[in-house]
XYZ file of C-alpha atoms in Angstrom:
334
model
C 0.022 -0.035 -0.026
C 1.349 3.395 -0.961
C 1.844 5.645 2.134
C 0.478 9.094 2.087
C 2.865 11.885 1.292
C 3.909 13.766 4.470
C 1.961 16.926 5.402
C 3.611 20.171 4.571
C 2.825 23.728 5.802
C 1.103 25.496 2.986
C 0.201 29.070 1.943
C -3.384 28.301 3.198
C -1.992 27.709 6.725
C -0.035 31.030 6.532
C -3.050 32.865 5.151
C -5.258 31.525 8.087
C -2.684 32.565 10.776
C -2.119 35.977 9.171
C -5.749 36.427 8.477
C -5.188 37.373 4.780
C -6.016 35.730 1.512
C -3.989 33.040 -0.163
C -3.266 35.392 -3.084
C -1.739 37.934 -0.548
C 0.566 35.185 0.626
C 1.513 34.380 -2.981
C 2.232 38.042 -3.719
C 4.349 38.390 -0.619
C 6.629 35.698 -1.866
C 6.607 36.799 -5.534
C 9.420 39.175 -6.593
C 7.964 42.496 -7.770
C 4.379 41.762 -6.820
C 2.256 44.428 -5.321
C 1.349 43.917 -1.656
C 0.733 46.496 1.264
C 3.675 46.715 3.750
C 1.571 45.813 6.775
C 0.151 42.783 4.847
C 3.663 41.727 3.998
C 4.769 41.962 7.597
C 1.884 39.842 8.841
C 2.479 37.127 6.175
C 6.236 36.990 6.858
C 5.685 36.718 10.688
C 3.141 33.912 10.189
C 5.382 32.152 7.724
C 8.292 32.280 10.282
C 6.127 31.048 13.046
C 4.779 28.101 11.049
C 8.193 27.311 9.445
C 6.629 27.786 6.021
C 8.873 27.217 3.024
C 7.513 28.100 -0.333
C 7.827 25.401 -3.072
C 10.655 25.830 -5.402
C 9.901 28.419 -8.031
C 12.516 27.027 -10.449
C 11.303 27.532 -14.003
C 12.936 24.304 -15.019
C 10.559 22.139 -12.917
C 8.389 20.278 -15.344
C 4.688 20.337 -16.045
C 3.278 16.844 -15.616
C 0.771 15.618 -18.232
C -1.240 12.469 -17.143
C -3.276 10.635 -19.716
C -5.688 7.798 -19.083
C -6.554 6.910 -22.680
C -3.869 6.486 -25.324
C -5.748 4.514 -27.901
C -7.908 7.328 -29.407
C -6.607 9.471 -32.317
C -8.286 12.385 -30.597
C -6.073 11.949 -27.529
C -3.064 11.516 -29.669
C -3.693 14.953 -31.363
C -4.394 16.602 -28.037
C -1.045 15.349 -26.475
C 0.926 16.512 -29.515
C -0.554 19.949 -29.456
C -0.228 20.224 -25.732
C 3.402 19.264 -25.781
C 3.927 21.951 -28.509
C 2.070 24.604 -26.527
C 3.922 23.975 -23.335
C 7.260 24.022 -25.153
C 6.339 27.333 -26.812
C 5.827 28.767 -23.353
C 9.234 27.660 -22.082
C 7.806 24.732 -20.065
C 9.412 21.406 -19.727
C 6.929 18.489 -19.855
C 6.855 14.970 -18.373
C 4.188 12.505 -19.682
C 2.663 9.913 -17.490
C 0.501 7.492 -19.440
C -1.633 4.439 -18.612
C -4.696 2.945 -20.340
C -5.717 1.579 -16.881
C -7.839 4.348 -15.051
C -7.175 2.560 -11.744
C -3.532 3.695 -12.079
C -4.259 7.451 -12.017
C -3.548 7.812 -8.342
C -0.097 6.254 -8.878
C 0.700 8.522 -11.798
C -0.256 11.722 -9.867
C 2.041 10.546 -7.040
C 4.847 9.925 -9.508
C 4.218 13.475 -10.850
C 4.509 14.900 -7.294
C 7.698 12.848 -6.695
C 9.110 14.303 -9.920
C 8.716 17.823 -8.416
C 6.172 18.887 -10.959
C 5.044 22.507 -10.915
C 1.613 21.571 -12.099
C -0.503 18.759 -13.586
C -2.725 18.508 -16.615
C -5.007 15.539 -16.539
C -6.742 14.017 -19.596
C -10.047 12.236 -19.035
C -9.281 11.129 -15.477
C -9.843 12.265 -11.910
C -7.656 11.034 -9.099
C -9.073 10.018 -5.684
C -9.995 12.591 -3.067
C -7.065 11.510 -0.941
C -4.539 12.060 -3.756
C -6.124 15.372 -4.654
C -5.758 16.401 -1.041
C -2.072 15.378 -1.125
C -1.549 17.525 -4.314
C -3.276 20.437 -2.541
C -0.990 20.046 0.533
C 1.935 20.688 -1.888
C 0.155 23.582 -3.571
C 0.237 21.705 -6.825
C -2.244 23.161 -9.260
C -4.341 20.805 -11.401
C -6.167 21.306 -14.668
C -8.594 18.584 -15.928
C -9.564 18.204 -19.559
C -12.355 16.090 -20.821
C -14.489 15.860 -17.746
C -17.690 17.669 -16.632
C -17.994 16.961 -12.843
C -16.734 19.480 -10.394
C -13.494 18.559 -8.713
C -12.414 20.380 -5.502
C -9.529 22.824 -6.136
C -9.031 21.581 -9.725
C -9.590 23.707 -12.779
C -11.868 22.070 -15.421
C -11.497 22.988 -19.150
C -13.878 21.255 -21.571
C -16.677 21.744 -24.127
C -20.264 22.712 -23.406
C -21.285 19.046 -23.656
C -24.975 19.506 -22.989
C -25.317 22.234 -25.670
C -23.684 20.118 -28.439
C -25.861 17.168 -27.509
C -28.992 19.303 -27.860
C -27.563 20.588 -31.198
C -27.056 17.144 -32.558
C -30.658 16.087 -31.528
C -32.155 19.194 -33.107
C -30.297 18.437 -36.310
C -31.560 14.844 -36.260
C -35.146 16.036 -35.712
C -34.946 18.530 -38.443
C -34.084 15.569 -40.712
C -37.197 13.779 -39.615
C -35.406 11.199 -37.435
C -37.493 9.735 -34.650
C -35.809 6.556 -33.677
C -32.551 7.509 -31.829
C -29.649 5.500 -30.494
C -26.404 6.428 -28.799
C -23.266 4.408 -28.687
C -21.625 5.197 -25.389
C -17.958 4.420 -24.524
C -18.258 5.975 -20.985
C -21.915 6.325 -20.210
C -21.378 7.565 -16.659
C -19.852 10.817 -17.942
C -21.281 11.241 -21.549
C -23.264 14.351 -20.825
C -23.559 15.203 -24.571
C -25.266 11.730 -25.169
C -27.598 12.245 -22.296
C -28.636 15.753 -23.602
C -29.104 14.266 -27.046
C -31.315 11.534 -25.700
C -33.278 13.873 -23.394
C -33.908 16.323 -26.337
C -35.095 13.634 -28.710
C -37.380 12.294 -25.945
C -38.839 15.760 -25.260
C -39.642 16.082 -29.014
C -41.728 12.923 -28.883
C -39.164 10.541 -30.474
C -39.095 6.780 -29.621
C -37.191 5.922 -26.426
C -33.440 6.282 -27.093
C -31.482 2.933 -27.267
C -28.177 2.907 -25.378
C -25.428 0.583 -26.481
C -22.306 0.556 -24.106
C -19.151 -0.446 -25.751
C -15.453 0.402 -26.068
C -13.490 3.078 -28.011
C -12.367 1.107 -31.040
C -13.421 0.644 -34.653
C -14.288 -3.080 -33.919
C -16.506 -1.968 -31.105
C -18.400 0.087 -33.547
C -18.821 -2.909 -35.831
C -20.174 -4.826 -32.965
C -22.488 -1.954 -32.096
C -23.849 -1.984 -35.555
C -24.812 -5.650 -35.349
C -26.671 -4.918 -32.206
C -28.476 -1.955 -33.654
C -29.587 -4.113 -36.576
C -30.922 -6.821 -34.417
C -34.789 -6.891 -34.312
C -37.251 -4.860 -36.228
C -37.024 -1.435 -34.521
C -33.795 -0.254 -36.213
C -32.722 3.269 -35.229
C -32.538 6.032 -37.795
C -30.440 8.520 -35.798
C -27.120 7.385 -34.218
C -24.917 9.585 -32.059
C -21.602 7.893 -31.185
C -19.186 8.911 -28.365
C -16.105 8.775 -30.707
C -15.336 8.928 -34.424
C -13.640 5.439 -34.382
C -16.867 3.896 -33.010
C -19.026 5.825 -35.442
C -16.950 4.717 -38.408
C -17.252 1.136 -37.228
C -21.017 1.513 -37.107
C -20.987 3.044 -40.583
C -19.093 0.143 -42.040
C -21.133 -2.364 -40.202
C -24.391 -0.822 -41.655
C -22.874 -0.794 -45.075
C -21.808 -4.434 -44.774
C -25.329 -5.488 -43.742
C -26.785 -3.490 -46.809
C -30.390 -3.587 -45.512
C -30.347 0.190 -45.292
C -28.282 3.097 -46.468
C -26.485 6.007 -44.801
C -27.698 8.719 -44.738
C -30.852 7.725 -46.506
C -32.115 5.293 -43.824
C -29.848 6.282 -40.951
C -27.943 9.292 -39.954
C -24.662 8.723 -37.954
C -22.875 11.478 -36.151
C -19.528 10.929 -34.365
C -17.391 12.851 -31.849
C -14.005 14.455 -32.206
C -13.508 15.328 -35.939
C -10.441 13.234 -36.110
C -8.531 12.743 -39.367
C -10.281 9.505 -40.428
C -13.618 11.268 -40.347
C -12.489 13.357 -43.345
C -11.487 10.336 -45.465
C -13.369 9.918 -48.730
C -14.312 6.417 -47.643
C -15.948 7.685 -44.538
C -16.980 11.458 -44.789
C -18.400 11.210 -41.282
C -20.595 13.872 -39.816
C -19.115 14.687 -36.446
C -18.704 17.045 -33.523
C -15.614 19.226 -33.939
C -13.654 19.702 -30.731
C -11.916 23.071 -30.564
C -8.568 21.469 -29.820
C -6.400 24.500 -30.200
C -8.633 26.577 -27.936
C -8.812 23.846 -25.376
C -5.096 23.455 -25.254
C -4.354 27.165 -25.057
C -6.985 27.639 -22.390
C -5.783 24.670 -20.351
C -2.178 25.815 -20.465
C -3.065 29.496 -19.729
C -5.181 28.377 -16.695
C -2.433 26.263 -15.380
C 0.205 28.860 -15.692
C -1.957 31.366 -13.945
C -2.521 29.029 -11.014
C 1.154 28.119 -10.850
C 1.952 31.788 -10.673
C -0.539 32.302 -7.778
C -2.134 29.374 -6.044
C -4.407 31.781 -4.290
C -6.454 32.373 -7.437
C -9.722 30.381 -7.811
C -9.906 27.187 -9.669
C -12.250 28.029 -12.661
C -14.543 25.760 -14.670
C -14.393 26.892 -18.379
C -16.691 25.447 -21.022
C -15.906 26.136 -24.637
C -18.414 25.932 -27.542
C -17.947 23.464 -30.376
C -19.510 22.819 -33.829
C -21.368 20.120 -35.546
C -19.625 19.317 -38.988
C -21.893 17.739 -41.469
C -20.335 15.518 -44.203
C -21.823 12.455 -45.849
C -23.354 10.437 -43.005
C -26.286 12.913 -42.172
C -28.797 14.634 -44.332
C -28.490 18.326 -45.163
C -31.522 20.416 -44.599
C -31.584 21.142 -48.427
C -31.526 17.362 -49.282
C -34.911 16.364 -50.649
C -34.805 13.161 -48.568
C -34.920 15.253 -45.278
C -38.518 15.935 -45.958
């Protein structure tokens, strides 16, 4: 069993004793920062009494990037862009990668042991105990690809509910009334839930949910399950492009209906394969550049001053229509 990291006196302890804000403590120990003389004296006195030592401000300390999913092309693109963005801002980067979500706590501990200045997490949230240990070291954390609130961690992601509603409205405008979702992580697929709820509110048939993995072959399997029985869906929203493309090929192989004539399919991610002529997949385009820039800017702001709040930032994204959904001008959209 991994032992907890030892407790360290933090700026929060100093702020509490000095009866000032955490940002005042941070400014006191930041060269050139503006702070009132009497506030500085109180902070320095409290720090001396507690034996507070500020974490090393060396700029060569790395930023840790922790990834819980390495199989998706979407995550590969994000990691490449993130590495370039951090390098462009003069930050060293250490990657900690595991396809096993149960290893996230270990990876965060490894990042702490590596004297990271901050952590960016992809599609994973560590346990409360490990988050508390990171806070005790004043280690700022930014989480991408999550919707739930995490104490003292900044969240940067898309407005998932809004894009789910947008996809549903688009399907309804095509005249689709038999929806299905292909979920790779149903417990956190807010966009899929919003899609299903919007279809239901418009009087569509109950949405079919198929839980599967992230891969193309998972999509092929999902297609077989969709085609089983008589009530075949005509509107499919998949949690990833790879799964959506597998569904598309599975429907084509069966040949009982056409896409988009008999079924519209929309993926998620706008990864490179979605643009291939053999696929031309309609999909949700993730604002990758804006996400990365926002995540890095947020982390750097918190590294500069841990007293600043941990924001939750939602970015808008677009639905890109290609060949697997009907355009409103298409006569078949009736």
